[in-house]
Amino acid sequence: MGVVPAVRPAGRRLRSGTVVLLAGLGVLLVVGVVSAVVAGQRSADPSPATLNEINVPAAPVPVPVVVHLVTYELTGGGSALNITYVGQGADIEQVSQAATPWSATVDHTSTTGGSEYFSLTARNAGPGSLGCRISVDGTTVSESTTGPQGVVRCSKSLS
């Protein structure tokens, strides 16, 4: 009697539970293949760094600091008005009026290889001449003179 046919009859359909089971198995198969490929690529890469091997940026190397002694001077026979010069920390300093000779000495701190700017301006309040001079570490770097009622300016940029 009967031999069970190996092929199901043409009119018979799969049950919905069977379709869901086959779809689930297909998804698992795809996930497994993708995982195996990713794992294979990772094993070809160098091993991940441990916490001690992480490339942490090195602490910044301190840049050497240079301190210059800057002297600003005004000379003449009278007085000066509106004296403006570069003070400590590159702050602008102002003196409204001063008798000559006048001077101010400031420590300028900068980094090695950095640039610095020194400036001194003043208005001559008297009938004679008014001179200005900027000295850095004892060396004169700028010098100028103006006549009566004139404005004198000395400046220098060093790098």
PDB file of C-alpha atoms in Angstrom:
ATOM      1  CA  MET A   1       0.000   0.000   0.000  1.00  0.00           C
ATOM      2  CA  GLY A   2       1.061   3.106   0.337  1.00  0.00           C
ATOM      3  CA  VAL A   3       4.258   4.802  -0.154  1.00  0.00           C
ATOM      4  CA  VAL A   4       4.226   8.354   1.039  1.00  0.00           C
ATOM      5  CA  PRO A   5       5.085  10.622  -1.793  1.00  0.00           C
ATOM      6  CA  ALA A   6       8.318  12.613  -1.325  1.00  0.00           C
ATOM      7  CA  VAL A   7       6.826  15.684  -2.903  1.00  0.00           C
ATOM      8  CA  ARG A   8       3.821  17.216  -1.367  1.00  0.00           C
ATOM      9  CA  PRO A   9       0.736  17.552  -3.404  1.00  0.00           C
ATOM     10  CA  ALA A  10       0.479  20.639  -5.563  1.00  0.00           C
ATOM     11  CA  GLY A  11      -2.517  22.088  -3.829  1.00  0.00           C
ATOM     12  CA  ARG A  12      -1.155  21.918  -0.300  1.00  0.00           C
ATOM     13  CA  ARG A  13       0.360  25.049   1.347  1.00  0.00           C
ATOM     14  CA  LEU A  14       2.767  25.493   4.254  1.00  0.00           C
ATOM     15  CA  ARG A  15       1.228  26.461   7.523  1.00  0.00           C
ATOM     16  CA  SER A  16       1.812  30.010   8.738  1.00  0.00           C
ATOM     17  CA  GLY A  17       3.764  28.730  11.765  1.00  0.00           C
ATOM     18  CA  THR A  18       6.147  26.920   9.448  1.00  0.00           C
ATOM     19  CA  VAL A  19       6.689  30.078   7.379  1.00  0.00           C
ATOM     20  CA  VAL A  20       7.523  32.074  10.510  1.00  0.00           C
ATOM     21  CA  LEU A  21       9.917  29.356  11.675  1.00  0.00           C
ATOM     22  CA  LEU A  22      11.715  29.272   8.318  1.00  0.00           C
ATOM     23  CA  ALA A  23      11.934  33.091   8.198  1.00  0.00           C
ATOM     24  CA  GLY A  24      13.368  33.158  11.737  1.00  0.00           C
ATOM     25  CA  LEU A  25      15.961  30.518  10.821  1.00  0.00           C
ATOM     26  CA  GLY A  26      16.919  32.566   7.753  1.00  0.00           C
ATOM     27  CA  VAL A  27      17.427  35.705   9.852  1.00  0.00           C
ATOM     28  CA  LEU A  28      19.542  33.768  12.353  1.00  0.00           C
ATOM     29  CA  LEU A  29      21.631  32.382   9.514  1.00  0.00           C
ATOM     30  CA  VAL A  30      22.269  35.883   8.088  1.00  0.00           C
ATOM     31  CA  VAL A  31      23.167  37.283  11.542  1.00  0.00           C
ATOM     32  CA  GLY A  32      25.546  34.371  12.126  1.00  0.00           C
ATOM     33  CA  VAL A  33      27.309  34.866   8.785  1.00  0.00           C
ATOM     34  CA  VAL A  34      27.684  38.631   9.346  1.00  0.00           C
ATOM     35  CA  SER A  35      29.030  38.044  12.868  1.00  0.00           C
ATOM     36  CA  ALA A  36      31.563  35.526  11.584  1.00  0.00           C
ATOM     37  CA  VAL A  37      32.772  37.946   8.889  1.00  0.00           C
ATOM     38  CA  VAL A  38      33.127  40.809  11.379  1.00  0.00           C
ATOM     39  CA  ALA A  39      34.935  38.581  13.880  1.00  0.00           C
ATOM     40  CA  GLY A  40      37.317  37.435  11.154  1.00  0.00           C
ATOM     41  CA  GLN A  41      38.164  41.021  10.224  1.00  0.00           C
ATOM     42  CA  ARG A  42      38.742  41.984  13.840  1.00  0.00           C
ATOM     43  CA  SER A  43      41.155  39.135  14.357  1.00  0.00           C
ATOM     44  CA  ALA A  44      43.190  40.428  11.397  1.00  0.00           C
ATOM     45  CA  ASP A  45      43.444  43.871  13.038  1.00  0.00           C
ATOM     46  CA  PRO A  46      45.943  44.470  15.820  1.00  0.00           C
ATOM     47  CA  SER A  47      44.609  43.700  19.246  1.00  0.00           C
ATOM     48  CA  PRO A  48      42.786  46.551  20.915  1.00  0.00           C
ATOM     49  CA  ALA A  49      44.879  48.643  23.255  1.00  0.00           C
ATOM     50  CA  THR A  50      44.599  48.176  26.938  1.00  0.00           C
ATOM     51  CA  LEU A  51      44.073  51.188  29.152  1.00  0.00           C
ATOM     52  CA  ASN A  52      47.825  51.531  29.700  1.00  0.00           C
ATOM     53  CA  GLU A  53      48.555  51.448  25.956  1.00  0.00           C
ATOM     54  CA  ILE A  54      46.098  54.165  24.914  1.00  0.00           C
ATOM     55  CA  ASN A  55      47.804  57.059  23.175  1.00  0.00           C
ATOM     56  CA  VAL A  56      47.326  59.787  25.744  1.00  0.00           C
ATOM     57  CA  PRO A  57      48.731  63.128  24.623  1.00  0.00           C
ATOM     58  CA  ALA A  58      51.903  63.974  26.447  1.00  0.00           C
ATOM     59  CA  ALA A  59      51.830  66.817  28.901  1.00  0.00           C
ATOM     60  CA  PRO A  60      52.756  70.053  27.168  1.00  0.00           C
ATOM     61  CA  VAL A  61      56.407  70.895  27.429  1.00  0.00           C
ATOM     62  CA  PRO A  62      56.774  74.205  29.232  1.00  0.00           C
ATOM     63  CA  VAL A  63      58.059  76.916  26.938  1.00  0.00           C
ATOM     64  CA  PRO A  64      61.056  78.719  28.403  1.00  0.00           C
ATOM     65  CA  VAL A  65      60.183  82.172  29.703  1.00  0.00           C
ATOM     66  CA  VAL A  66      62.375  85.213  29.148  1.00  0.00           C
ATOM     67  CA  VAL A  67      62.206  88.308  31.364  1.00  0.00           C
ATOM     68  CA  HIS A  68      63.432  91.610  29.906  1.00  0.00           C
ATOM     69  CA  LEU A  69      64.051  94.743  31.948  1.00  0.00           C
ATOM     70  CA  VAL A  70      62.536  97.601  29.919  1.00  0.00           C
ATOM     71  CA  THR A  71      63.205 101.245  30.772  1.00  0.00           C
ATOM     72  CA  TYR A  72      61.114 104.044  29.251  1.00  0.00           C
ATOM     73  CA  GLU A  73      62.617 107.545  29.534  1.00  0.00           C
ATOM     74  CA  LEU A  74      61.572 111.102  28.688  1.00  0.00           C
ATOM     75  CA  THR A  75      64.138 113.909  28.744  1.00  0.00           C
ATOM     76  CA  GLY A  76      63.804 117.637  28.219  1.00  0.00           C
ATOM     77  CA  GLY A  77      63.661 120.949  30.013  1.00  0.00           C
ATOM     78  CA  GLY A  78      59.987 121.043  30.971  1.00  0.00           C
ATOM     79  CA  SER A  79      57.177 118.590  31.363  1.00  0.00           C
ATOM     80  CA  ALA A  80      55.355 115.968  29.341  1.00  0.00           C
ATOM     81  CA  LEU A  81      51.624 115.343  28.920  1.00  0.00           C
ATOM     82  CA  ASN A  82      49.635 112.222  28.070  1.00  0.00           C
ATOM     83  CA  ILE A  83      52.487 109.755  28.580  1.00  0.00           C
ATOM     84  CA  THR A  84      51.471 106.328  27.273  1.00  0.00           C
ATOM     85  CA  TYR A  85      53.641 103.205  27.354  1.00  0.00           C
ATOM     86  CA  VAL A  86      53.415  99.407  27.294  1.00  0.00           C
ATOM     87  CA  GLY A  87      53.552  98.236  30.893  1.00  0.00           C
ATOM     88  CA  GLN A  88      53.900  94.887  32.591  1.00  0.00           C
ATOM     89  CA  GLY A  89      51.909  92.078  30.977  1.00  0.00           C
ATOM     90  CA  ALA A  90      51.515  94.211  27.814  1.00  0.00           C
ATOM     91  CA  ASP A  91      49.043  96.471  29.638  1.00  0.00           C
ATOM     92  CA  ILE A  92      48.804 100.044  28.394  1.00  0.00           C
ATOM     93  CA  GLU A  93      49.877 102.474  31.122  1.00  0.00           C
ATOM     94  CA  GLN A  94      49.122 106.203  31.125  1.00  0.00           C
ATOM     95  CA  VAL A  95      50.407 109.172  33.086  1.00  0.00           C
ATOM     96  CA  SER A  96      48.554 112.443  32.515  1.00  0.00           C
ATOM     97  CA  GLN A  97      51.484 114.771  33.309  1.00  0.00           C
ATOM     98  CA  ALA A  98      55.058 114.461  34.575  1.00  0.00           C
ATOM     99  CA  ALA A  99      58.121 116.651  34.929  1.00  0.00           C
ATOM    100  CA  THR A 100      61.203 115.676  32.935  1.00  0.00           C
ATOM    101  CA  PRO A 101      63.390 113.775  33.297  1.00  0.00           C
ATOM    102  CA  TRP A 102      60.841 110.973  33.737  1.00  0.00           C
ATOM    103  CA  SER A 103      61.325 107.209  33.621  1.00  0.00           C
ATOM    104  CA  ALA A 104      59.505 103.956  34.253  1.00  0.00           C
ATOM    105  CA  THR A 105      61.083 100.509  34.469  1.00  0.00           C
ATOM    106  CA  VAL A 106      59.022  97.403  33.751  1.00  0.00           C
ATOM    107  CA  ASP A 107      59.722  93.662  33.708  1.00  0.00           C
ATOM    108  CA  HIS A 108      58.414  92.246  30.414  1.00  0.00           C
ATOM    109  CA  THR A 109      57.881  88.485  30.476  1.00  0.00           C
ATOM    110  CA  SER A 110      57.643  86.589  27.195  1.00  0.00           C
ATOM    111  CA  THR A 111      58.246  83.134  25.806  1.00  0.00           C
ATOM    112  CA  THR A 112      61.439  82.234  24.004  1.00  0.00           C
ATOM    113  CA  GLY A 113      61.030  83.002  20.320  1.00  0.00           C
ATOM    114  CA  GLY A 114      57.930  85.131  20.938  1.00  0.00           C
ATOM    115  CA  SER A 115      57.626  88.701  19.754  1.00  0.00           C
ATOM    116  CA  GLU A 116      57.349  91.750  21.968  1.00  0.00           C
ATOM    117  CA  TYR A 117      56.287  95.314  21.307  1.00  0.00           C
ATOM    118  CA  PHE A 118      57.514  98.312  23.272  1.00  0.00           C
ATOM    119  CA  SER A 119      56.096 101.803  22.841  1.00  0.00           C
ATOM    120  CA  LEU A 120      56.308 105.221  24.526  1.00  0.00           C
ATOM    121  CA  THR A 121      54.496 108.386  23.417  1.00  0.00           C
ATOM    122  CA  ALA A 122      54.161 111.781  25.070  1.00  0.00           C
ATOM    123  CA  ARG A 123      53.241 115.360  24.218  1.00  0.00           C
ATOM    124  CA  ASN A 124      55.723 118.123  24.905  1.00  0.00           C
ATOM    125  CA  ALA A 125      54.161 120.668  27.286  1.00  0.00           C
ATOM    126  CA  GLY A 126      57.080 123.110  27.199  1.00  0.00           C
ATOM    127  CA  PRO A 127      58.926 125.378  24.801  1.00  0.00           C
ATOM    128  CA  GLY A 128      62.034 123.176  24.472  1.00  0.00           C
ATOM    129  CA  SER A 129      62.559 119.743  23.005  1.00  0.00           C
ATOM    130  CA  LEU A 130      61.252 116.464  24.439  1.00  0.00           C
ATOM    131  CA  GLY A 131      63.147 113.235  23.889  1.00  0.00           C
ATOM    132  CA  CYS A 132      62.158 109.619  24.435  1.00  0.00           C
ATOM    133  CA  ARG A 133      64.234 106.466  24.752  1.00  0.00           C
ATOM    134  CA  ILE A 134      63.413 102.785  25.240  1.00  0.00           C
ATOM    135  CA  SER A 135      66.114 100.492  26.621  1.00  0.00           C
ATOM    136  CA  VAL A 136      65.761  96.705  26.823  1.00  0.00           C
ATOM    137  CA  ASP A 137      68.175  94.977  29.191  1.00  0.00           C
ATOM    138  CA  GLY A 138      70.394  98.088  29.150  1.00  0.00           C
ATOM    139  CA  THR A 139      70.541  98.404  25.342  1.00  0.00           C
ATOM    140  CA  THR A 140      68.818 101.358  23.668  1.00  0.00           C
ATOM    141  CA  VAL A 141      66.365 100.024  21.053  1.00  0.00           C
ATOM    142  CA  SER A 142      64.515 103.233  20.132  1.00  0.00           C
ATOM    143  CA  GLU A 143      65.152 106.964  20.505  1.00  0.00           C
ATOM    144  CA  SER A 144      63.425 110.095  19.188  1.00  0.00           C
ATOM    145  CA  THR A 145      63.044 113.853  19.830  1.00  0.00           C
ATOM    146  CA  THR A 146      60.351 116.447  19.124  1.00  0.00           C
ATOM    147  CA  GLY A 147      60.162 120.231  19.302  1.00  0.00           C
ATOM    148  CA  PRO A 148      57.872 122.541  21.301  1.00  0.00           C
ATOM    149  CA  GLN A 149      54.265 121.329  21.653  1.00  0.00           C
ATOM    150  CA  GLY A 150      55.076 118.263  19.513  1.00  0.00           C
ATOM    151  CA  VAL A 151      54.370 114.595  20.153  1.00  0.00           C
ATOM    152  CA  VAL A 152      57.318 112.254  20.565  1.00  0.00           C
ATOM    153  CA  ARG A 153      57.087 108.544  19.906  1.00  0.00           C
ATOM    154  CA  CYS A 154      59.528 105.674  20.422  1.00  0.00           C
ATOM    155  CA  SER A 155      58.621 102.103  19.564  1.00  0.00           C
ATOM    156  CA  LYS A 156      60.287  98.792  18.833  1.00  0.00           C
ATOM    157  CA  SER A 157      59.109  95.298  17.972  1.00  0.00           C
ATOM    158  CA  LEU A 158      61.475  92.483  18.937  1.00  0.00           C
ATOM    159  CA  SER A 159      61.187  88.830  18.017  1.00  0.00           C
TER     160      SER A 159
END
